Coordinates of C-alpha atoms and ligand atoms in Angstrom, one line a residue:
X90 CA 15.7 -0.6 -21.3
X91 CA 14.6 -3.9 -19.9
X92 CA 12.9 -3.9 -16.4
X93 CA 11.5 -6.3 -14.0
X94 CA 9.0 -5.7 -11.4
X95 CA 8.9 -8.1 -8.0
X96 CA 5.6 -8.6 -7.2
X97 CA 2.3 -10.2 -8.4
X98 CA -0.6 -8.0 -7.1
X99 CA -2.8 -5.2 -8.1
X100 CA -0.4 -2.6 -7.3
X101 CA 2.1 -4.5 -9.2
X102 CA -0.2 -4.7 -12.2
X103 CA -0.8 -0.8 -11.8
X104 CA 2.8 0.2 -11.9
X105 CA 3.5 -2.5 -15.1
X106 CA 0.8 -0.5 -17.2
X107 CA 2.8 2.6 -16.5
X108 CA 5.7 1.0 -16.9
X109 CA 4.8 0.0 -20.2
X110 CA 4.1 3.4 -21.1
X111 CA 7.7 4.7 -20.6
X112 CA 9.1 5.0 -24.6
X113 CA 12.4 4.3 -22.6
X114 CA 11.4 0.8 -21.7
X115 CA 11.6 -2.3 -24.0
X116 CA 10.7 -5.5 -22.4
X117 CA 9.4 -6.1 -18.8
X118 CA 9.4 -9.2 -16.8
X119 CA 7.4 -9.9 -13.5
X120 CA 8.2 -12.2 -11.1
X121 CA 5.6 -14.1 -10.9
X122 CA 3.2 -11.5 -12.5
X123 CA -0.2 -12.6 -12.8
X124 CA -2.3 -12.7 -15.3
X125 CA -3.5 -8.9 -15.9
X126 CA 0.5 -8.3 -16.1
X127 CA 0.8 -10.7 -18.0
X128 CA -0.8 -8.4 -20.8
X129 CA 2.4 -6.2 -21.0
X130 CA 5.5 -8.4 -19.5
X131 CA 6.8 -11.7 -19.3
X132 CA 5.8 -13.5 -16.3
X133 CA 8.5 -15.7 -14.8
X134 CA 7.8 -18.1 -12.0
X135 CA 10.1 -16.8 -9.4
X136 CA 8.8 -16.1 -5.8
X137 CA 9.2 -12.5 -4.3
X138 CA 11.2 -13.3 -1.7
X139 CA 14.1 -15.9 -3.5
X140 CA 16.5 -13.3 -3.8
X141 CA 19.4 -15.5 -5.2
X142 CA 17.4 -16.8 -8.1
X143 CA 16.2 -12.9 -8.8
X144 CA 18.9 -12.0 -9.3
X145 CA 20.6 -14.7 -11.3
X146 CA 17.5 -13.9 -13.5
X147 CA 18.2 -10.4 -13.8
X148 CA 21.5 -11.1 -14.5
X149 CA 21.0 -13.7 -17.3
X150 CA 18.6 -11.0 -19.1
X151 CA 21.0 -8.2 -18.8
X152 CA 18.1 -6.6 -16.9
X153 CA 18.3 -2.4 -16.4
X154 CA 16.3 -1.7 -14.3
X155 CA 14.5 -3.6 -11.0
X156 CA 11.3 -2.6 -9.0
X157 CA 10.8 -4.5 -5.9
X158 CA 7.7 -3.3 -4.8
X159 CA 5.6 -5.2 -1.9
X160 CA 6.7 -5.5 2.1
X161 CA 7.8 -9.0 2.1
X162 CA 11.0 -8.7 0.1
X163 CA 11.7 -5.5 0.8
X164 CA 11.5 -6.0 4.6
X165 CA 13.7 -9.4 3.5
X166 CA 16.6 -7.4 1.7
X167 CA 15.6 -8.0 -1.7
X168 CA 16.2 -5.0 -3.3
X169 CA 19.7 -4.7 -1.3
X170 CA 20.6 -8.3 -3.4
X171 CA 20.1 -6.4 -6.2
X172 CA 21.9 -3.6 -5.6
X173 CA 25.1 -5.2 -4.4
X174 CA 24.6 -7.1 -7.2
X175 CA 24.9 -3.8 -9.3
X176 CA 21.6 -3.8 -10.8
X177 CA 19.8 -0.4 -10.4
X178 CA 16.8 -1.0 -7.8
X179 CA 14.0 0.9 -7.4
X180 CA 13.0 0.1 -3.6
X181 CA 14.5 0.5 0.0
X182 CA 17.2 -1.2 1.6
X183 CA 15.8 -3.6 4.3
X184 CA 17.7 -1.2 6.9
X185 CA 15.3 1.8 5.8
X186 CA 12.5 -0.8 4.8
X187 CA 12.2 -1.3 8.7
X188 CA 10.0 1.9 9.0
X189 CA 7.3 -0.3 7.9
X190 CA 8.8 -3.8 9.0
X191 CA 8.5 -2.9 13.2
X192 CA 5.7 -0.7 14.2
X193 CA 8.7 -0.1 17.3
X194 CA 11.0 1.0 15.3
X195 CA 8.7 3.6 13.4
X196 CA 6.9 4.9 16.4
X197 CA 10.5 5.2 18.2
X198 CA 11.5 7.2 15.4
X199 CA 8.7 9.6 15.5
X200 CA 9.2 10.2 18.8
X201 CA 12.9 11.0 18.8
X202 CA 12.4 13.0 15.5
X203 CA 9.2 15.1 17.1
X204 CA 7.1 13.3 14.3
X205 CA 3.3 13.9 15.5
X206 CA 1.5 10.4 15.9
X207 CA -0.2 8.5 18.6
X208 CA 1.0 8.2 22.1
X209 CA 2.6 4.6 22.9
X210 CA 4.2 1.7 24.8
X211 CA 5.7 -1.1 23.6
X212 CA 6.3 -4.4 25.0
X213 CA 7.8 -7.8 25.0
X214 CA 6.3 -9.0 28.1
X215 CA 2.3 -9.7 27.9
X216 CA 2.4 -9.7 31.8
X217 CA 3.5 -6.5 31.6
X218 CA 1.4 -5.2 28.8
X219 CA -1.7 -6.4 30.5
X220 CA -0.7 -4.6 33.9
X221 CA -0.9 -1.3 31.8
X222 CA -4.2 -1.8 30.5
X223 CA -5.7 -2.1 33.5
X224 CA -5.4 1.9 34.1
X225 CA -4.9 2.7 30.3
X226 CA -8.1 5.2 28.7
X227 CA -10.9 3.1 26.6
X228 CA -10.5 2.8 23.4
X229 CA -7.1 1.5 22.9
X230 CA -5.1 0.7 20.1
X231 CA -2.9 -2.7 19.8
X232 CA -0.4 -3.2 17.2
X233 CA 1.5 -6.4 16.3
X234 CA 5.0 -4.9 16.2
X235 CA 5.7 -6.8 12.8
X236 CA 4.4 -6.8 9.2
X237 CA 0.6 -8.6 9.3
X238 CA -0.6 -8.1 6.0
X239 CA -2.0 -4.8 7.7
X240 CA -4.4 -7.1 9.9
X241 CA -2.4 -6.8 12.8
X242 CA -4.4 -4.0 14.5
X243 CA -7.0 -4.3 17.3
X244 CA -9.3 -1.5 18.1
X245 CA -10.2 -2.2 21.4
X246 CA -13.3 -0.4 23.4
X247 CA -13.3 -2.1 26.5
X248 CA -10.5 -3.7 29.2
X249 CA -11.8 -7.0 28.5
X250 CA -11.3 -7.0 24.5
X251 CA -7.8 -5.2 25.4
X252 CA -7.3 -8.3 27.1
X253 CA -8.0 -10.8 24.9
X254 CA -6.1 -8.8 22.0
X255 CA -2.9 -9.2 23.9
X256 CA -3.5 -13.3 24.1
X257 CA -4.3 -12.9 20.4
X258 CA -1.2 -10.8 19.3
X259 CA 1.3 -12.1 22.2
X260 CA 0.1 -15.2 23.4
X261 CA -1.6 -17.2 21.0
X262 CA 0.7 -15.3 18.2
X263 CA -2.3 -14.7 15.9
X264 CA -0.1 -13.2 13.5
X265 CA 2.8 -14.9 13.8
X266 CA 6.6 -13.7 14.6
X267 CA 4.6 -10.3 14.3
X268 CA 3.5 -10.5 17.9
X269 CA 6.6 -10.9 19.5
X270 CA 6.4 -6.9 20.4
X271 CA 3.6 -5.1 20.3
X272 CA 2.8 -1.5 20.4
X273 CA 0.0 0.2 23.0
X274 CA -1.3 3.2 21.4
X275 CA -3.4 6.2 22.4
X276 CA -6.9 5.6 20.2
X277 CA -7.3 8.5 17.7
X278 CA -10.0 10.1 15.9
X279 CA -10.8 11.6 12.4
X280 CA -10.4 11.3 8.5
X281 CA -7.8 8.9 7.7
X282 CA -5.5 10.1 4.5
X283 CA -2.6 8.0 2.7
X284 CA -0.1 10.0 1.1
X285 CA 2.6 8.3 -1.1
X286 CA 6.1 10.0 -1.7
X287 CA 9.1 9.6 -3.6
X288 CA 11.7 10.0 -2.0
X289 CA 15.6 9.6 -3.2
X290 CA 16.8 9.7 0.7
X291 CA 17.7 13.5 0.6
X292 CA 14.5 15.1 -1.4
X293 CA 10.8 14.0 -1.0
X294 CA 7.9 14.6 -3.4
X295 CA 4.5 14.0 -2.0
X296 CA 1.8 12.4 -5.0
X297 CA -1.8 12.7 -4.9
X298 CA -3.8 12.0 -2.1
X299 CA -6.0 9.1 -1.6
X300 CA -8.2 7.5 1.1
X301 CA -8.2 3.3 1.4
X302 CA -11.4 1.4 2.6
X303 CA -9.8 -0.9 5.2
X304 CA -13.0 -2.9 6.7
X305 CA -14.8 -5.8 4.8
X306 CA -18.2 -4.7 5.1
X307 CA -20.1 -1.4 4.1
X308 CA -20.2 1.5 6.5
X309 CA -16.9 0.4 7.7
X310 CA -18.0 -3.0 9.3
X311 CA -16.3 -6.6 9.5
X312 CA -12.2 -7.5 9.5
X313 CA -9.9 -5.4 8.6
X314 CA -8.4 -6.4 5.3
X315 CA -5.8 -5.3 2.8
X316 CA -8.0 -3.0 1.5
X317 CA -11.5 -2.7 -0.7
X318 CA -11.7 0.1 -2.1
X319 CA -9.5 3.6 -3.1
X320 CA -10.1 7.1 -4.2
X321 CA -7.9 10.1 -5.0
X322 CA -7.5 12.8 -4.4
X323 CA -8.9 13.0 -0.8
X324 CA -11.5 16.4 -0.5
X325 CA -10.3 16.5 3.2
X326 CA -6.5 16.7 2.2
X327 CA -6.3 20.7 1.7
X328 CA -3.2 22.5 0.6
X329 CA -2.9 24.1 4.1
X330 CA -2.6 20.2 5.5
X331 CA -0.4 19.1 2.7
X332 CA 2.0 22.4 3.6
X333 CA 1.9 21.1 7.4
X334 CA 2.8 17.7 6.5
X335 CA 5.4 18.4 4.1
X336 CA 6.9 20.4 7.0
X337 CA 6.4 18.3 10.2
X338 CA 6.1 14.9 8.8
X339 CA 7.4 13.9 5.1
X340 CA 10.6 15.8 5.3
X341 CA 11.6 15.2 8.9
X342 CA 11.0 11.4 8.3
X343 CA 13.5 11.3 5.4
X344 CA 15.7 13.5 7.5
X345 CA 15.4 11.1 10.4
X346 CA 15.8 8.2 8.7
X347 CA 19.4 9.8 6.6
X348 CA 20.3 11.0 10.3
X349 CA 20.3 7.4 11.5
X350 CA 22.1 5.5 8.4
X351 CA 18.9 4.6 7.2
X352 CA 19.0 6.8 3.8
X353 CA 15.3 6.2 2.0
X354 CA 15.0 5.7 -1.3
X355 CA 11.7 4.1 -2.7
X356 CA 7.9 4.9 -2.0
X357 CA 7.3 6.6 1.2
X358 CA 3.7 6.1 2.4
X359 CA 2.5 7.6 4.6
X360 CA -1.0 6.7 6.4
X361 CA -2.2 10.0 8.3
X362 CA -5.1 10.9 10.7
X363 CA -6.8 13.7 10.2
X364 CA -7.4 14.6 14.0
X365 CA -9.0 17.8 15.6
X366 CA -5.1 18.4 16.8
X367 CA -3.9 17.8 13.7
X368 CA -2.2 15.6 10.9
X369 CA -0.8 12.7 12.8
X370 CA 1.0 9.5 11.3
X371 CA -0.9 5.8 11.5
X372 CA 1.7 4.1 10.3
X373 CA 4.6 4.0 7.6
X374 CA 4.9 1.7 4.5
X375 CA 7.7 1.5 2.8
X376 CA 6.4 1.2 -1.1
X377 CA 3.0 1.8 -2.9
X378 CA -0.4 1.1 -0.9
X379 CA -2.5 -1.9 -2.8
X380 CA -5.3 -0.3 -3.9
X381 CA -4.2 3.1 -3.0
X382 CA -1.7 2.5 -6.0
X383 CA -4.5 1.7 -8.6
X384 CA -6.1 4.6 -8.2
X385 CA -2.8 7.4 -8.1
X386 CA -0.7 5.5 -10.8
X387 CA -3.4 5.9 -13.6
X388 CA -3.6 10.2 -12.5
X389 CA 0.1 10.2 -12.5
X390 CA 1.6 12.7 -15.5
X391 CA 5.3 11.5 -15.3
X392 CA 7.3 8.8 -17.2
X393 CA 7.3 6.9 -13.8
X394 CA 10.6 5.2 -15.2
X395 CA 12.0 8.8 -15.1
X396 CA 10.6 9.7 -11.5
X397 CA 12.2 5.9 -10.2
X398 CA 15.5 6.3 -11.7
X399 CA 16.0 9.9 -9.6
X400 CA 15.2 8.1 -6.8
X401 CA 17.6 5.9 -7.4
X402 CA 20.4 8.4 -8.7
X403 CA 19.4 10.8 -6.0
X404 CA 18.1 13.6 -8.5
X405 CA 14.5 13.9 -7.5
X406 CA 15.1 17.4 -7.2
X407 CA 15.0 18.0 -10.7
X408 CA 12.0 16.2 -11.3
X409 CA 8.9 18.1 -12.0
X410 CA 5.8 15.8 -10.3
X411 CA 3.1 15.9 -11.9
X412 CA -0.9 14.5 -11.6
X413 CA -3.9 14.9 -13.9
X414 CA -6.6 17.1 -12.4
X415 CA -8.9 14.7 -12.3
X416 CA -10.3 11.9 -9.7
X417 CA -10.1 8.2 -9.8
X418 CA -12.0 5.2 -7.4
X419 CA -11.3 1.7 -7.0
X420 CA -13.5 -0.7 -6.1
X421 CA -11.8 -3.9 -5.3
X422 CA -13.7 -7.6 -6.5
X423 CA -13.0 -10.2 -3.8
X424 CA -14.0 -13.7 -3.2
X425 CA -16.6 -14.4 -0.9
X426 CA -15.5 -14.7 3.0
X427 CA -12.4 -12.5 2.6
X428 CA -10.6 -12.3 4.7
X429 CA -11.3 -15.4 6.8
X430 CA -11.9 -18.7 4.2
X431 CA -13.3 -18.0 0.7
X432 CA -13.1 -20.3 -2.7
X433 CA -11.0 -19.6 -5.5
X434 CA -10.7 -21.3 -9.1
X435 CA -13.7 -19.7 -10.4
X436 CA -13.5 -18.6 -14.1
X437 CA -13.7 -14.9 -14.8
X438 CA -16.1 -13.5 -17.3
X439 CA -15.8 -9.9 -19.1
X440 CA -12.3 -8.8 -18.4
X441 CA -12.1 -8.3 -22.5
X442 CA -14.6 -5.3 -22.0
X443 CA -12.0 -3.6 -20.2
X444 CA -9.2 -3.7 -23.5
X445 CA -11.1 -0.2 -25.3
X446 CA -12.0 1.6 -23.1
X447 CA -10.2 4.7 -22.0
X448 CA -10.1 5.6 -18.5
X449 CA -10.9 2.1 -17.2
X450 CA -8.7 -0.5 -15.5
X451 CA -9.1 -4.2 -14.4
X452 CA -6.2 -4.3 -12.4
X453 CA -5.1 -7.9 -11.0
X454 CA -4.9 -8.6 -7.6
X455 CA -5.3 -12.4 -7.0
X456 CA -5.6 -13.8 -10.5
X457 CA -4.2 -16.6 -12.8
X458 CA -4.7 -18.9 -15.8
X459 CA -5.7 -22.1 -16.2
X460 CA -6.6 -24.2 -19.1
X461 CA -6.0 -20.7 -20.9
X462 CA -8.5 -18.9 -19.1
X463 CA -8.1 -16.6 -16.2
X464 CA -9.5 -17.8 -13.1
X465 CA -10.0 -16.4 -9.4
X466 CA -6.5 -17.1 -7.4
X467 CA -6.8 -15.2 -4.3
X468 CA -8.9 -13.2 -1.8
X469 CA -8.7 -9.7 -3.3
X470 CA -9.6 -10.9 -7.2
X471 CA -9.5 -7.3 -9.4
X472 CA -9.5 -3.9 -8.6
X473 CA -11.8 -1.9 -10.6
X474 CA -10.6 1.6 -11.4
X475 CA -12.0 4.4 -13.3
X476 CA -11.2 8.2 -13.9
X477 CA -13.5 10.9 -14.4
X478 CA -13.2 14.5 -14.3
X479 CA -14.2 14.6 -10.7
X480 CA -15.0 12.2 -7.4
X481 CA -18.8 11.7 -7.9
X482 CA -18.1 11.1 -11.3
X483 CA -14.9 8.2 -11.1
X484 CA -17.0 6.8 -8.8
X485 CA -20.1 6.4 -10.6
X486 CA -17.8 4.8 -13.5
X487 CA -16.1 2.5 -11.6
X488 CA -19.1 1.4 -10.1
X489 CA -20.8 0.8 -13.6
X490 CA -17.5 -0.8 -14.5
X491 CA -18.0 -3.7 -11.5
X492 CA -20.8 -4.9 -13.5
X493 CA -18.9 -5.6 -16.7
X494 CA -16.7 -8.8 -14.8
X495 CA -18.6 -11.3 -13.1
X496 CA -17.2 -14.6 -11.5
X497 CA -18.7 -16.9 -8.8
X498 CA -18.5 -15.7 -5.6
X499 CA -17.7 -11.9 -6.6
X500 CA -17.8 -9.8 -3.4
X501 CA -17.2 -5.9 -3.0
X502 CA -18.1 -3.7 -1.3
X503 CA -20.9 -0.5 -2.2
X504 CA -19.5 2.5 -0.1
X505 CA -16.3 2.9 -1.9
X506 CA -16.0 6.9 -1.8
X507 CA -19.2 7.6 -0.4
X508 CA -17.7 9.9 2.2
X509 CA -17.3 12.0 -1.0
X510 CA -20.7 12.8 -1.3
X511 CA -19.9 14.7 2.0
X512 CA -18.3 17.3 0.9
Ligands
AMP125 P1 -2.3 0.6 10.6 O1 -2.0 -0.7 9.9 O2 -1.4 1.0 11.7 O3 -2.5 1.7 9.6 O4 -3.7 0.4 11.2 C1 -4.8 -0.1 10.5 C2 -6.0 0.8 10.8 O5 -6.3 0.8 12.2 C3 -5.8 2.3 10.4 O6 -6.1 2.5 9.1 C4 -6.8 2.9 11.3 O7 -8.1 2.9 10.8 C5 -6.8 2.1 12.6 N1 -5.8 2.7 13.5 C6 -4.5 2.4 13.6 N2 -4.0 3.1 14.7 C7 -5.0 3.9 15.2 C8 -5.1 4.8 16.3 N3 -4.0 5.1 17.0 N4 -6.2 5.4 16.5 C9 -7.3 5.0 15.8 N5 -7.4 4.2 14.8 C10 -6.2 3.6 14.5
LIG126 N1 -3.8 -0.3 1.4 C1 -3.0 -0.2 2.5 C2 -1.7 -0.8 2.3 O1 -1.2 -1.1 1.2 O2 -1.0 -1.1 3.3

């Protein structure tokens, strides 16, 4: 079989290795890889979201098998090219890729469906958005309707930084097209969970738990970025709380979405608060989180070829899912001054370490080469990932691991998991 995955990230790189694991699977190409995929697929220069040259590529290479898998295309109609194309496409239509695309849409949804989340308002007008505020409860949540590179949220604890977040998100369209809409939420309060599901539109399979580290700095300080740091399973995820959310949120979400045309068949993810009232949905994504990815790819038991076909074919029902029990962290390298300005180009030192030695992973986030050497080419650099039989454990090993890469500028945070220790 020859597949090709869309994308050029860490998640990317996460799903190639276990791509390249499948016995079913001959040849992979990326588009455009980087240079950690690189290591088990052909990397071709095509951009994510240039669906017409995607597919004329997957058509010259008699490609079997296609996995779109960031937001972008998705929320684009990439993997809908494909499939009218007749090429068998792991990833949502853009019509079901809107759970993730408008923040709207999704909390809409929720609320028609009986979905628990956060209470809301949306709006168009900043006039009127700002006219609410004035009597809405401290904190406050805003949310730039459309996809942000998940650093369209503003936490707000007073009127006045309310106020200046809707001249950010509406007025001075800090995040683009995003902003047009934005979404007034009711400010929540516990552990924060993401659980990823497949889902073949009619059946959905929850995976391992895991918890992402959004913030920049330790202790949950600075921007909010696209994520430093993973680990899985979650200790606060308990089988009582995974029964609830199978029940009132995963299944009634791919009911919802089949009951409006929207049939969904890719990655699921869902980001859940914890909250003293119970499970409640932060958002949807419509693929695999980046880092959450590194971290329950590598526990994953399943040919993931198998498990993405079903989706496809609508037989997830017969698929037995299965994870290791065992634990895995992430800590993610970045460049210095992520995510505002930071320097790339630097040369990376150590990656070699990494080649034989079981149970650790140097996934690529923002990598490339040059001269024949990899070099720094983004803000997230490499995701560090280990296993280990439990959390304290992975994350002591993944932690040594950071030490074996070095590059100028290297960045991470120390508090990846530490709410482990906790338990
Ligand atoms: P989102 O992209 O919607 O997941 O939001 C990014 C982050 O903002 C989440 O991971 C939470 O930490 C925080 N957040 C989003 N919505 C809320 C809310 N209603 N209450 C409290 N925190 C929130
Ligand atoms: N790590 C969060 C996301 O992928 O959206």
């Amino acid at each position: 079989m020859k597949v090709l995955i869309v994308g050029g990230g860490g998640r990317e790189h996460a799903i190639t290795w276990a791509v390249a694991k499948s016995p079913r699977v001959d040849k992979i190409y990326a588009a455009p890889g980087n240079a950690g995929i690189a290591d088990y697929a052909e990397c071709v220069d095509i951009s994510v979201m240039d669906a017409e040259n995607l597919v004329k590529f997957a058509k010259e290479k008699e490609v079997d098998f296609v996995i779109v898998a960031p937001d972008d295309p998705l929320a684009a109609g990439v993997a809908d090219a494909f499939l009218d194309a007749g090429i068998k496409t792991f990833g949502p239509r853009k019509n079901a890729a809107i759970i993730e695309a408008s923040k709207a849409f999704s909390k809409d949804l929720m609320k028609k469906y009986n979905i628990p989340s956060a209470a809301y308002e949306t709006f168009e007008d900043a006039e009127e958005a700002l006219k609410y505020l004035e009597t809405a409860p401290m904190p406050i949540v805003l949310k730039a309707d459309g996809l942000a590179l998940g650093k369209g949220v503003l936490i707000c604890n007073t009127l006045e930084e309310a106020k200046a977040g809707v001249k950010e998100i509406m007025q001075d369209k800090k995040f683009g097209s995003a902003g047009n809409k934005m979404v007034v939420e009711e400010f929540m309060t516990g552990r924060e969970v993401s659980v990823l599901c497949y889902s073949d539109g009619k059946t959905i399979k929850p995976m391992t738990s895991a918890q992402d580290h959004k913030r920049a700095g330790d202790n949950d300080t600075g921007l909010n970025t696209g994520g430093m740091g993973t680990f899985s399973p979650s200790p606060f995820y308990t089988d009582e709380i995974a029964d609830f959310c199978m029940k009132n949120i995963y299944q009634p979400t791919i009911d919802a979405m089949k009951a409006e045309g929207r049939e969904f068949k890719g990655v699921l993810f869902c980001g859940l608060m914890l909250t003293p009232n119970g499970p409640k949905v932060l958002e949807y994504n419509a693929r695999f989180g980046d880092p959450e990815a590194q971290v329950v790819i590598p526990r994953m038991k399943n040919d993931i070829i198998d498990v993405m076909e079903a989706c496809v074919d609508g037989t997830l029902d017969t698929i037995d899912l299965q994870f290791e029990d065992n634990a895995a962290v992430c800590v993610m390298l970045a460049s210095e001054g992520y995510p505002v300005a930071y320097k790339k180009g630097f040369e990376m030192k150590g990656l070699e370490t990494f080649k034989d030695k079981e149970g650790y992973f140097a996934f690529h986030s923002g990598t490339k080469f040059s001269d024949g050497k990899v070099v720094t080419n983004g803000g997230r650099v490499i995701g560090i990932t280990a296993l280990g039989p439990d959390l304290v454990t992975a994350r002591a090993n993944a932690y040594k691991a950071t030490e074996w890469v070095d590059f100028e500028n290297k960045y991470m945070r120390h508090d990846i998991g530490k709410a482990i220790d906790e338990q």
